[in-house]
Structure formats: structure tokens, C-alpha cells
mmCIF file of C-alpha atoms in Angstrom:
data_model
loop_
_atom_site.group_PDB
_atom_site.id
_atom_site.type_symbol
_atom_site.label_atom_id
_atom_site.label_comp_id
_atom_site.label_asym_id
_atom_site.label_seq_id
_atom_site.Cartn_x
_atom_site.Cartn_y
_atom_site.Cartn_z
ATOM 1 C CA UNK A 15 131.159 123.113 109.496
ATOM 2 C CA UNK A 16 128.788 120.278 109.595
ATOM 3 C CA UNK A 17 129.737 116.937 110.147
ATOM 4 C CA UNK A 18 126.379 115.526 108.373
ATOM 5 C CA UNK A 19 123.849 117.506 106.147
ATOM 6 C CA UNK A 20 120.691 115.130 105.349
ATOM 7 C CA UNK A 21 118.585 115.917 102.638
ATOM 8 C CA UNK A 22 115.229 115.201 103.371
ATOM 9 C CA UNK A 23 113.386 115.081 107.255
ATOM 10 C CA UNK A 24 111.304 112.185 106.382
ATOM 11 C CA UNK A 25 111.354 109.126 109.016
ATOM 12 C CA UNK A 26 114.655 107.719 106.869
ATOM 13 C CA UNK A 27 115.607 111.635 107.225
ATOM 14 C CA UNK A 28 114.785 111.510 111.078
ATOM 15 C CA UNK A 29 116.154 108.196 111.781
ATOM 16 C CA UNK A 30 119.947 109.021 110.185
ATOM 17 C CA UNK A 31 119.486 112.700 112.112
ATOM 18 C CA UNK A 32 118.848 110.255 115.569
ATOM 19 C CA UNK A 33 121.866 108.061 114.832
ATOM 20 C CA UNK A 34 124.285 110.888 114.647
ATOM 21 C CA UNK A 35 122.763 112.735 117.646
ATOM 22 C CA UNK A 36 123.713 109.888 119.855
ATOM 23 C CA UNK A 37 127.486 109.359 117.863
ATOM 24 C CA UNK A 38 128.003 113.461 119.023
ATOM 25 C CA UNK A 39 128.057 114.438 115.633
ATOM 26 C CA UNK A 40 126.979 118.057 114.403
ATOM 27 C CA UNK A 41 124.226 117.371 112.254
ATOM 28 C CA UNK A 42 121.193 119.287 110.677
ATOM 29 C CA UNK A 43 118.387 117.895 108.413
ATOM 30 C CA UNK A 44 117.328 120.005 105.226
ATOM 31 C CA UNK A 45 113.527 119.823 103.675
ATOM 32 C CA UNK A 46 111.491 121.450 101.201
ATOM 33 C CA UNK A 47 108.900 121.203 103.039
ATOM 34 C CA UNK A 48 107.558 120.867 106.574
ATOM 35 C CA UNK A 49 108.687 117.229 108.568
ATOM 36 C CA UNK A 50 107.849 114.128 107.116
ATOM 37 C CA UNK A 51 106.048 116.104 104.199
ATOM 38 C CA UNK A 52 105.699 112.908 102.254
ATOM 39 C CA UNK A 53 103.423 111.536 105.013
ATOM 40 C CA UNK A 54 101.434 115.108 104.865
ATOM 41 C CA UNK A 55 100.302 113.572 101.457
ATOM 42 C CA UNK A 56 99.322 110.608 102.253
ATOM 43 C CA UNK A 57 95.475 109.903 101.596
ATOM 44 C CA UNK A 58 93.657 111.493 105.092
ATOM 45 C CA UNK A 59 92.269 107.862 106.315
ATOM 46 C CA UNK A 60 95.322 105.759 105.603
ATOM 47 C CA UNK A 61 96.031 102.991 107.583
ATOM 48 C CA UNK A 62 100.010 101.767 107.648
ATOM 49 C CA UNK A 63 100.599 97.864 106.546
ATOM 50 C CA UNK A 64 103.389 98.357 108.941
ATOM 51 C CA UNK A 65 102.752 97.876 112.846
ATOM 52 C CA UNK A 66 103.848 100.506 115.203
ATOM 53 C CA UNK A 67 107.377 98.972 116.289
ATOM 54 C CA UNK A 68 108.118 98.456 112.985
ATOM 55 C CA UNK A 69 108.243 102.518 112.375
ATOM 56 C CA UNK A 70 110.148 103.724 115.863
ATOM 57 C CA UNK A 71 112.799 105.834 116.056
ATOM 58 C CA UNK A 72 114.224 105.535 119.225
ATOM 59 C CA UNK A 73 111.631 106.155 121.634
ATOM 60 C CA UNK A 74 108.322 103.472 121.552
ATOM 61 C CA UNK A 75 105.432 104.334 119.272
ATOM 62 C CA UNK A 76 101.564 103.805 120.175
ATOM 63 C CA UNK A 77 99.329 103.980 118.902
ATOM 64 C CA UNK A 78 95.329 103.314 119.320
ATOM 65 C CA UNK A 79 95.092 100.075 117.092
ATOM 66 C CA UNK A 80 97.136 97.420 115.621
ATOM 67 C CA UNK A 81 98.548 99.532 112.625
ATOM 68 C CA UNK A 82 99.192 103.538 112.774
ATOM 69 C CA UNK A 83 97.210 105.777 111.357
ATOM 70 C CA UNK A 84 98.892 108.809 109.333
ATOM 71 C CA UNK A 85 97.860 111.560 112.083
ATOM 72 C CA UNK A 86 99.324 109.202 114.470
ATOM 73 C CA UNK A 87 102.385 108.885 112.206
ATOM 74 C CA UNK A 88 102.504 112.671 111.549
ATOM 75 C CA UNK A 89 102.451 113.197 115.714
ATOM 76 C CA UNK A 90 104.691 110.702 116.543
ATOM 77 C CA UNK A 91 107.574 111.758 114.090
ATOM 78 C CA UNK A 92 107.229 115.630 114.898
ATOM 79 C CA UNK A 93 107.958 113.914 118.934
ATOM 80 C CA UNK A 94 110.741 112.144 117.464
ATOM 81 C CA UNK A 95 112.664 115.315 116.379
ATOM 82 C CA UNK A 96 111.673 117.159 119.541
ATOM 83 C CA UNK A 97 112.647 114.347 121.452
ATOM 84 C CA UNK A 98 115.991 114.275 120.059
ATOM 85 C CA UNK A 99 116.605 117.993 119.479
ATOM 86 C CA UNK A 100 116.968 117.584 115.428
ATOM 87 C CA UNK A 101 118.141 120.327 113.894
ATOM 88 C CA UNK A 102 115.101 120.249 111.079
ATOM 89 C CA UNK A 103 115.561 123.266 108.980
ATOM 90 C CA UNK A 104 111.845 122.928 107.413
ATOM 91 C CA UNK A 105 110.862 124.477 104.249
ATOM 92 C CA UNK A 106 114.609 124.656 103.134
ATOM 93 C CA UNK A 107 114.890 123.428 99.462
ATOM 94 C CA UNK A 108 118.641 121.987 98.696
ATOM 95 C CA UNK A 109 119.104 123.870 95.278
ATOM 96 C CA UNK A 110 122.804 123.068 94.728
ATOM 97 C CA UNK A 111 125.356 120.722 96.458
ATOM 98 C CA UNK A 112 129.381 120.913 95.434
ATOM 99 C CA UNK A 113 132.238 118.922 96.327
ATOM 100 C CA UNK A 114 134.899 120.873 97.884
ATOM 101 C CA UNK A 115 138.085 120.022 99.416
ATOM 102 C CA UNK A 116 136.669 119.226 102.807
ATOM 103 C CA UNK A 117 133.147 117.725 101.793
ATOM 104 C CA UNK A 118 130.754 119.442 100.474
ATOM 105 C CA UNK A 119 129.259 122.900 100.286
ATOM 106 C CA UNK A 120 125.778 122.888 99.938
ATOM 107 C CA UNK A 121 122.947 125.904 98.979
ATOM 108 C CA UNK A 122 119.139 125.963 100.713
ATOM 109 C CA UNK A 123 116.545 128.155 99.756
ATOM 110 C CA UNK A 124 114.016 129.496 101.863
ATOM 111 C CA UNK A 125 110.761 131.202 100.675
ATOM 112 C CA UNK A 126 111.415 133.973 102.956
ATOM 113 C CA UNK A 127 114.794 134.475 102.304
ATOM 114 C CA UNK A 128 116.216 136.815 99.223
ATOM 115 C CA UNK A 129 119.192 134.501 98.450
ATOM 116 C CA UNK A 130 120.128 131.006 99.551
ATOM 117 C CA UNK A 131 122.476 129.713 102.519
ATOM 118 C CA UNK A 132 125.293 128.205 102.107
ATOM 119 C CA UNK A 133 126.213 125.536 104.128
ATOM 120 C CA UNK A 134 129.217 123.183 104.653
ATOM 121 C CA UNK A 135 129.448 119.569 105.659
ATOM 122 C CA UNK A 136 132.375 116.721 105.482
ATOM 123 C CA UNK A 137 129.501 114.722 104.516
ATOM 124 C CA UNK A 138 126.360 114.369 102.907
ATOM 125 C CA UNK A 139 123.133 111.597 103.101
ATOM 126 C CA UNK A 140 120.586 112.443 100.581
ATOM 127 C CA UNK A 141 117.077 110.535 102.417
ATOM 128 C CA UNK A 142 115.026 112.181 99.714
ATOM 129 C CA UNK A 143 113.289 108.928 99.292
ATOM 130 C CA UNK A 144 110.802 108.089 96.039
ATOM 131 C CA UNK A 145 107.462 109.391 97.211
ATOM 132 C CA UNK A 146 108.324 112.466 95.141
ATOM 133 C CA UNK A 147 109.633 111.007 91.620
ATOM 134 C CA UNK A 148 106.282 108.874 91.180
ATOM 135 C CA UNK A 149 106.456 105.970 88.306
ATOM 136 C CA UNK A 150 105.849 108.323 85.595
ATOM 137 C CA UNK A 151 103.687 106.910 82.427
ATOM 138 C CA UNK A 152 105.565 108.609 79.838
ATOM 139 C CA UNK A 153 102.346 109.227 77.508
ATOM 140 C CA UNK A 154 101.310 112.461 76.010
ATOM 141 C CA UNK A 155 99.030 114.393 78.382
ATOM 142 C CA UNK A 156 100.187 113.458 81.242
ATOM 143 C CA UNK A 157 101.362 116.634 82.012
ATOM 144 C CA UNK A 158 97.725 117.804 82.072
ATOM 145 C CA UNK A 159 95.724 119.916 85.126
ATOM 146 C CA UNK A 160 93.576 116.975 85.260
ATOM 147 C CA UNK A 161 95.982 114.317 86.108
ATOM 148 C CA UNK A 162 97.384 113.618 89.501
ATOM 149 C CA UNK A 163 100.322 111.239 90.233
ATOM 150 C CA UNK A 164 99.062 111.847 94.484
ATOM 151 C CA UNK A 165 95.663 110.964 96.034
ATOM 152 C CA UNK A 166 94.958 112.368 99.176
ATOM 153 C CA UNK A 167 90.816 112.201 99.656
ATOM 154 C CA UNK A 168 88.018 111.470 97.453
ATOM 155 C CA UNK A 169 85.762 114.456 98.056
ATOM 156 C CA UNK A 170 87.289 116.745 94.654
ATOM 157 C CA UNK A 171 86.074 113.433 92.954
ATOM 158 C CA UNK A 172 82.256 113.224 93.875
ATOM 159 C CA UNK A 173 79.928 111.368 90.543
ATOM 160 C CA UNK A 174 82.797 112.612 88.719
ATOM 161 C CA UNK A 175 84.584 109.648 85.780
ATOM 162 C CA UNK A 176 87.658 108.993 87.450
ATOM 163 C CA UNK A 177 90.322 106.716 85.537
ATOM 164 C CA UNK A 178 92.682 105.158 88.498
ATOM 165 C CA UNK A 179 96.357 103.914 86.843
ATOM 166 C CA UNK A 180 97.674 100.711 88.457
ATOM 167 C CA UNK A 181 96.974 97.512 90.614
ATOM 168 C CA UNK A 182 98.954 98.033 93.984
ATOM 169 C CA UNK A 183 98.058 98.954 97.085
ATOM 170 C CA UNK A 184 97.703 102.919 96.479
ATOM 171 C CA UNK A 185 95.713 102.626 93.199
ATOM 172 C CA UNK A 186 93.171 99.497 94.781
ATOM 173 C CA UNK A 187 92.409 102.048 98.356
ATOM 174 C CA UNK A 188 91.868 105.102 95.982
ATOM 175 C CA UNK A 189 89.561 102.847 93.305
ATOM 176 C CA UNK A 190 87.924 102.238 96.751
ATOM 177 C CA UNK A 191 87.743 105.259 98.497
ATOM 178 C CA UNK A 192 86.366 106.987 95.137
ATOM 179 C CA UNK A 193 83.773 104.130 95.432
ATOM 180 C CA UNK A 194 82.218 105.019 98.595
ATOM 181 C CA UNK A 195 81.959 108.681 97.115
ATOM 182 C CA UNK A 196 79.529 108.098 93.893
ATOM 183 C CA UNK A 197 82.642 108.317 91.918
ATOM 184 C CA UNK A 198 82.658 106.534 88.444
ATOM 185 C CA UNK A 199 85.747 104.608 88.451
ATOM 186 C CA UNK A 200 87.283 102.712 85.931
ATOM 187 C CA UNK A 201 91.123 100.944 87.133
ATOM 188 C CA UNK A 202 93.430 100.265 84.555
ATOM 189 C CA UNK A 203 96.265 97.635 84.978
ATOM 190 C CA UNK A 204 98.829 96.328 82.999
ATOM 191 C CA UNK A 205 98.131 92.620 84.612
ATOM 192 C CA UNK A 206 95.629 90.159 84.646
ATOM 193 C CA UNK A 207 94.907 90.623 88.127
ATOM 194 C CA UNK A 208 95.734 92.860 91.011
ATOM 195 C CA UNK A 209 99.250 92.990 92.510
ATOM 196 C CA UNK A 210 100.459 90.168 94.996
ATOM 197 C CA UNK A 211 101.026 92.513 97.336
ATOM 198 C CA UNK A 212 97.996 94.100 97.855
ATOM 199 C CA UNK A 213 96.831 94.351 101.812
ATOM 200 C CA UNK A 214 94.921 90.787 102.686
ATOM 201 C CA UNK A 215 91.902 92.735 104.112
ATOM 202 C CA UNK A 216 92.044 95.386 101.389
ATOM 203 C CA UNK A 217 91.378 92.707 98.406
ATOM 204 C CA UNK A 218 88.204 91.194 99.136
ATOM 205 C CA UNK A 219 86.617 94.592 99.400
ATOM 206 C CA UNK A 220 88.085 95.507 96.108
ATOM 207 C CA UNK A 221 86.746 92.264 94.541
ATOM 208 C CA UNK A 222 83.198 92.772 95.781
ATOM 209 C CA UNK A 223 83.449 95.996 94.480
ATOM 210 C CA UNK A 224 84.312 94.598 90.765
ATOM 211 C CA UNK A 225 81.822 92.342 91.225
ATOM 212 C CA UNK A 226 79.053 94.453 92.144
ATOM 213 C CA UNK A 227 80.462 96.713 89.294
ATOM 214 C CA UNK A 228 80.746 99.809 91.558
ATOM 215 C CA UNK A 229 84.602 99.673 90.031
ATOM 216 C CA UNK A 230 84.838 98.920 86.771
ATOM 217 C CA UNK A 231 88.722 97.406 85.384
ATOM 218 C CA UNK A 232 90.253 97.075 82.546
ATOM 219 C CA UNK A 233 92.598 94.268 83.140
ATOM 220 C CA UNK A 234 95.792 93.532 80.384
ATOM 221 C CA UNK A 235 95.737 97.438 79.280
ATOM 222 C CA UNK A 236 97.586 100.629 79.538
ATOM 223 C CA UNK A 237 97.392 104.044 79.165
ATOM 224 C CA UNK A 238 98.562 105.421 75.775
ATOM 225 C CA UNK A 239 97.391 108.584 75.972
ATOM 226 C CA UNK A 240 95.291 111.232 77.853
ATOM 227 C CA UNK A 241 92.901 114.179 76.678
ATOM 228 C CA UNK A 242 91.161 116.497 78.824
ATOM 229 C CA UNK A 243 88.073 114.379 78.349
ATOM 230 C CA UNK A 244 89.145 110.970 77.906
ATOM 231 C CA UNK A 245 91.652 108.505 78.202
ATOM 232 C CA UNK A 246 92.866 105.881 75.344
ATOM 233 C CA UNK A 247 93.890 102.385 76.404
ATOM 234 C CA UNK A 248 95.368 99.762 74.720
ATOM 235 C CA UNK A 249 94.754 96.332 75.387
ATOM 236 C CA UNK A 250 97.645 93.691 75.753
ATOM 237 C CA UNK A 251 98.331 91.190 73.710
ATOM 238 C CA UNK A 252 96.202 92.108 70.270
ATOM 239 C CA UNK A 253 96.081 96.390 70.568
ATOM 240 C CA UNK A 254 93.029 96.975 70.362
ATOM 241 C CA UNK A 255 92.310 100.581 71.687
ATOM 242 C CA UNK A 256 89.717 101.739 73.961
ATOM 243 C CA UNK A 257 88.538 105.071 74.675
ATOM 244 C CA UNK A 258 87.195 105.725 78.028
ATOM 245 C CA UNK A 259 85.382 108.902 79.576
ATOM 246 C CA UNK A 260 87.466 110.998 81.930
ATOM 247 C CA UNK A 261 87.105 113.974 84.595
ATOM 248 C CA UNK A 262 90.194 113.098 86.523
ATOM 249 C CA UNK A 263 93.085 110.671 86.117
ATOM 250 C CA UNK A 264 94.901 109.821 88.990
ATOM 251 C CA UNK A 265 98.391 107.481 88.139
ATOM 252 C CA UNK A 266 99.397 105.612 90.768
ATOM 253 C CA UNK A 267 101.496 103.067 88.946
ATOM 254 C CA UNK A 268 103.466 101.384 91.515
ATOM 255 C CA UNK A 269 107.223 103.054 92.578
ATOM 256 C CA UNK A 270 110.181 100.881 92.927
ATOM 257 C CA UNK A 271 113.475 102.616 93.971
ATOM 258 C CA UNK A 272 115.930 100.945 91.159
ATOM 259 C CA UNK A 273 113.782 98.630 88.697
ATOM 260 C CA UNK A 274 110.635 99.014 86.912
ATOM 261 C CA UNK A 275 107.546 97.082 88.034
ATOM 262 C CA UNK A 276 106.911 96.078 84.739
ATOM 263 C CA UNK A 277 109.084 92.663 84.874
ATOM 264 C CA UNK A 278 109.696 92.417 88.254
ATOM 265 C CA UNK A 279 109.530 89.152 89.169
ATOM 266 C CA UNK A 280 105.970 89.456 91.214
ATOM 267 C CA UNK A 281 104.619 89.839 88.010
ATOM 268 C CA UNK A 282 105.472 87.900 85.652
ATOM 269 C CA UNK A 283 103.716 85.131 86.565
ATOM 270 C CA UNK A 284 100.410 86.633 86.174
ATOM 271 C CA UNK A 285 101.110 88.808 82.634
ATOM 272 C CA UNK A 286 98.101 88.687 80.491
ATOM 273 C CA UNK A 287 97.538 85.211 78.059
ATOM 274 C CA UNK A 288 99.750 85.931 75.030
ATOM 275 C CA UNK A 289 102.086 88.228 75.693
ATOM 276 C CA UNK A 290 105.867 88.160 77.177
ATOM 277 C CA UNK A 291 106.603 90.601 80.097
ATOM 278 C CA UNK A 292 109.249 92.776 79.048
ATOM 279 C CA UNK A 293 113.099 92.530 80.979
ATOM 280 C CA UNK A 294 114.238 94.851 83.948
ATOM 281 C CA UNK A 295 114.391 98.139 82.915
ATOM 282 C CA UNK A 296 116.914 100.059 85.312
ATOM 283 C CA UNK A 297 115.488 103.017 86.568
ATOM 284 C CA UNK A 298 117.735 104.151 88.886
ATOM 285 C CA UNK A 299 118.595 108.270 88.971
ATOM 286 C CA UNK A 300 122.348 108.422 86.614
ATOM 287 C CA UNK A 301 124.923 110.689 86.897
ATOM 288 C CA UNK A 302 126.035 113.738 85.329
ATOM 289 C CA UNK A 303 129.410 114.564 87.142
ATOM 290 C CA UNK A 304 130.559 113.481 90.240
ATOM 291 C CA UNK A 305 131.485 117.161 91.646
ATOM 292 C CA UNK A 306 127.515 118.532 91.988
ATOM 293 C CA UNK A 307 123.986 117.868 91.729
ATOM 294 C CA UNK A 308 120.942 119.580 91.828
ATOM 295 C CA UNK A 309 118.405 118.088 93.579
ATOM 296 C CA UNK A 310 115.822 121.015 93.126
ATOM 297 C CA UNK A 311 115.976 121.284 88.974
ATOM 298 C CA UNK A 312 115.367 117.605 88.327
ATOM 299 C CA UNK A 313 111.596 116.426 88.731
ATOM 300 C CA UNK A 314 111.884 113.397 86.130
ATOM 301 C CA UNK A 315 113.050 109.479 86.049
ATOM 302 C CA UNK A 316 115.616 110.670 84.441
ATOM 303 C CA UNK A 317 116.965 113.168 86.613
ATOM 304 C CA UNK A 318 120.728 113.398 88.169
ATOM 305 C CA UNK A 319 119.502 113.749 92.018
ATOM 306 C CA UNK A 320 122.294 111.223 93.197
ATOM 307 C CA UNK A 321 124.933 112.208 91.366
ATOM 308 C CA UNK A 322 127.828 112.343 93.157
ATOM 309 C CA UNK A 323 126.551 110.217 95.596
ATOM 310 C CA UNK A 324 128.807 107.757 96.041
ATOM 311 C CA UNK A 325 132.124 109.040 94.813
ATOM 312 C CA UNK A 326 134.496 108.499 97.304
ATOM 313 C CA UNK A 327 132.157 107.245 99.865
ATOM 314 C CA UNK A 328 131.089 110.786 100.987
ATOM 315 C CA UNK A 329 127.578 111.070 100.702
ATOM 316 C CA UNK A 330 125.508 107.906 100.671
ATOM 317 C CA UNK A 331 121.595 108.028 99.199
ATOM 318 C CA UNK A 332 118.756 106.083 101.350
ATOM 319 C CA UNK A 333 116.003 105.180 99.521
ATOM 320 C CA UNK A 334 114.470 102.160 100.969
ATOM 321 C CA UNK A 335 114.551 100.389 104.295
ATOM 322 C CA UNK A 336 117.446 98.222 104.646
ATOM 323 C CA UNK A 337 116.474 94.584 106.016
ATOM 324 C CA UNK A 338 116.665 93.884 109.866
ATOM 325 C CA UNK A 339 116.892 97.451 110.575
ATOM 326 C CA UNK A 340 113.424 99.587 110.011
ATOM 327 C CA UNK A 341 114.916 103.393 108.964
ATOM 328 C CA UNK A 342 118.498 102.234 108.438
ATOM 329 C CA UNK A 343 119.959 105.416 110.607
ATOM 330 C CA UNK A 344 122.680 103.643 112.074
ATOM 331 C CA UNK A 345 123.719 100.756 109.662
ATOM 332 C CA UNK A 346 123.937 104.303 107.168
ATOM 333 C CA UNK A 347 125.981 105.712 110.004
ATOM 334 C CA UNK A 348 128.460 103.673 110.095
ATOM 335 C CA UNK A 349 129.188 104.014 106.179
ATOM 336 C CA UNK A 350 130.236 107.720 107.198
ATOM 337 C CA UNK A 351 131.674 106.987 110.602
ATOM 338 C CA UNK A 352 134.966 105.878 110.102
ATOM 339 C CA UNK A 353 136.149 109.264 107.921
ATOM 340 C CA UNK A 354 133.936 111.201 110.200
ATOM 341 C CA UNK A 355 135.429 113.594 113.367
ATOM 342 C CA UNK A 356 133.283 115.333 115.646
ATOM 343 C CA UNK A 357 134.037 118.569 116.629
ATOM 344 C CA UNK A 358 133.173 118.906 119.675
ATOM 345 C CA UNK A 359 136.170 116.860 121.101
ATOM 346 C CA UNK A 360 137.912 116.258 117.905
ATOM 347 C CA UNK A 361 138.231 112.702 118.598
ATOM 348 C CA UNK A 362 137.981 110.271 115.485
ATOM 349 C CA UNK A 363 135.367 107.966 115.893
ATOM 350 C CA UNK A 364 135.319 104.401 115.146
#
């Protein structure tokens, strides 16, 4: 038996996986896909806002600039679990996960494999994260071929009509990197300007580029619906709808883990001239029954992936970086620690 299962082998993944190698504990990671798969997705020429020490994992991290790159991120994360000896079971997809008397028993599916493993652990961290459950839009044909909630390089995009959802970070470097590659792109966002948090050296490029009307925005709108050749948008605060040519839609609304970034409080501020931001919507995964989950068989906001979670302080769910402590692996740790005993000298440890 286990004495940790982690769902997921992304750096929060890795950096719980680290902590419990040096407490002694028996511990093995569980992904869907290969290590740090989010990162894998990542848009090819993506610089981190983050600066290298800011991302370690208990061994240094450099890198050839001031900020990583992702293929320096990718390398250095595959070093971390070789460094450390992880037990990262890759391409093992967590289909089913039960309480049972002495933890949990938990199911992983691998391509190759006929049926699933079982495996049992006294406890459970679920590090899925939220690159996977983007901010969905919730209009009708989103579900379409054409629409991508991911961005990973412009070239699919070349002079084709591109409609880019949101004002953050991900949507301004795709709006820019579809730029550079004859795309025609039009940004939609639900403010009056782009997000606060945008990168300092990202936004005047962006700017220039509405300027020089290379990206065109339509600022105080949203997406109401999608065809397979256009898009309709409605503008904020009269209605008025718009209808605006589309190859490709790419939604890259911004992701928070627990509230909605439509009335956060970085935005109200700037909501468009006659209209009142709506409250905090909780988004936060519910839960079904606190005996199982099934993180494999719920894709949607609405989904049950934590459930259980929390129930008698057994399995914990990581989902953002806790302050003061980059990954969180060993202030997560020591939720576990105390009810935790390691079998290789069956001492408890405090």
C-alpha cells in the first residue's frame, strides 16, 4: 500500500512527489499523460512571467535568460523527477478513486493495458491543476471542430479570420503571435480594456498592434454564439449584435481556480460605461458523494473531480500556488503528515 497517490505529475504534481521522497514516504505520481503534460501545451515560444527560482523544485534551475522558456521548463522538470527518483507512472489516467477503510483504492488506465490497476493508498493529493477545465463560454457551438480552448503555434492559422476570446495574458500573446503570421484577427473582450495583469513588455506591442490595426478588438462584447463561419457578439451595455467572419475561434477566457473572472475585483473598475459587473459567481468543482469520484468522466465546470476531497482530511486538492512557498509540496505535506506512517520503519511521523 501507498502512503501517497498524486494525481497529476505536473510541477505542483512533482513538487508534493519531492516532499514525500525526502519525509521516506512510499509515494507514486499518476498522469494521463506524459510529465508536466500541461506545459507540453503550452504555445512553442512561450516565455514564463515567472523567473527561474521562482519554479525550482529542489535542485537550482537555469536557465539561458532572465525568465524560462517552456523547453527549458519541459527539461528541467523531467531532471527533477530523475533527480529525485519519482515514481511517475506516465500515461496512467485515474478513472475511479474509492474510499475504503484504510484510504483509498484507486483505478489507472493505461492505453496498453486490457483492464485498469488498482491501486491503494492511506492518502490521496489530487494536483490536477486547471490548465485542463479551461473557462468554458457556455454558448452554443462551442463544441465545434473549429474552436479551440488551447493555442499552441500560429502556423494552422496562416491569412486565415481568427476570432481570439479574452483580454489576459494567453489571449493578448496568441492575438500577437497570429499577427506576425498574416492572420486576420479580431479579440473579443468583455472589458473596456485589456486585463491589469497583462505582461508590462507584452502590452505595448499589443497596443501598436491595435493601433496599426493589424489586430482588430471588439472591446465591451461577448460571444453569444458560434457557427462554422462566423461568430455573433453582443455588445455591452445596449445589445446590439455583431456578426463577425470566422475560420477558427480560439477561447482563451481567463481561468481562475474558485471564482469567475467576470467580477473579480481586477475588473470591475474598468467594466464598460453603463453597465454593472455582475457578483462572484463560485465556480469551484461540487460534490457528489464523499466516498468516490471520477476524475476521468467529468470534462465540464461543473464536474465532481474533488469530491471527496476533503472529507476527513484524507486527500487534499492543489490547485494554485500557495503564497511564500512556489509548488506548495511541503506546506501540502504536512496536511497529510500527522495521520501518515511510513512503512519502511513504521514509525509515525510528526
Amino acid at each position: 500500500m501507498l502512503d501517497l497517490a498524486v494525481i497529476g505529475a505536473g510541477p505542483c504534481g512533482l513538487a508534493v512527489g519531492v516532499a514525500a521522497k525526502r519525509a521516506h514516504l512510499a509515494c507514486s505520481l499518476f498522469d494521463k499523460g506524459p510529465v508536466v503534460s500541461s506545459l507540453q501545451r503550452y504555445p512553442l515560444y512561450m516565455t514564463f512571467f515567472s523567473t527561474p527560482e521562482k519554479l525550482e523544485i529542489g535542485v537550482p534551475f537555469v536557465t539561458t535568460g532572465d525568465k524560462p522558456t517552456r523547453r527549458e521548463a519541459l527539461a528541467y522538470y523531467r531532471r527533477v523527477a530523475e533527480h529525485f527518483e519519482l515514481d511517475v507512472r506516465q500515461y496512467h489516467a485515474v478513472v475511479r478513486v474509492e474510499r475504503t477503510a484504510e484510504g483509498f483504492e484507486l483505478e489507472a488506465q493505461h492505453p496498453g493495458a486490457a483492464e485498469p490497476e488498482t491501486i491503494r493508498s492511506r492518502h490521496v493529493v489530487c494536483a490536477t491543476g486547471y490548465f485542463e477545465s479551461p473557462n468554458l463560454l457556455d454558448v452554443p457551438g462551442e463544441d465545434l471542430p473549429h474552436v479551440s480552448h488551447f493555442f499552441v503555434e500560429p502556423h494552422p492559422y496562416w491569412q486565415q479570420r481568427v476570432v481570439v476570446v479574452g483580454g489576459g495574458n494567453s489571449a493578448v500573446e496568441a492575438a500577437l503571435e497570429l499577427s506576425r503570421v498574416n492572420a486576420r484577427v479580431t479579440l473579443v473582450h468583455f472589458l473596456s480594456d485589456f486585463d491589469r495583469g497583462v505582461k508590462p513588455w507584452v502590452l505595448p506591442d499589443i497596443t501598436n498592434r491595435v493601433k496599426e490595426g493589424r489586430v482588430a478588438v471588439r472591446w465591451c462584447s461577448r460571444v453569444v454564439e458560434i457557427t462554422r463561419s462566423h461568430v455573433v457578439v453582443r455588445r455591452d451595455p445596449d445589445g446590439d449584435r455583431e456578426t463577425v467572419p470566422a475560420d477558427f475561434v480560439v477561447a482563451l477566457a481567463p481561468i481562475c481556480a474558485c471564482f469567475a473572472r467576470w467580477g473579480s475585483r481586477s475588473t470591475t473598475r474598468r467594466a464598460c460605461p453603463g453597465t454593472t459587473p455582475p457578483p462572484w459567481r463560485p465556480t469551484c468543482r461540487g460534490s457528489t458523494s464523499p466516498a468516490s469520484f471520477r476524475p476521468g468522466s467529468t470534462p465540464t465546470r461543473s464536474s465532481s473531480r474533488t469530491a471527496g476531497s476533503t472529507a476527513a482530511g484524507f486527500a487534499t486538492t492543489l490547485k494554485a500556488n500557495p503564497p511564500e512557498l512556489p509548488l506548495g509540496g511541503d506546506r501540502l505535506l504536512d496536511i497529510v503528515r500527522p495521520r501518515t506512517r511510513c512503512e519502511r520503519d513504521e514509525t509515525v511521523l510528526t
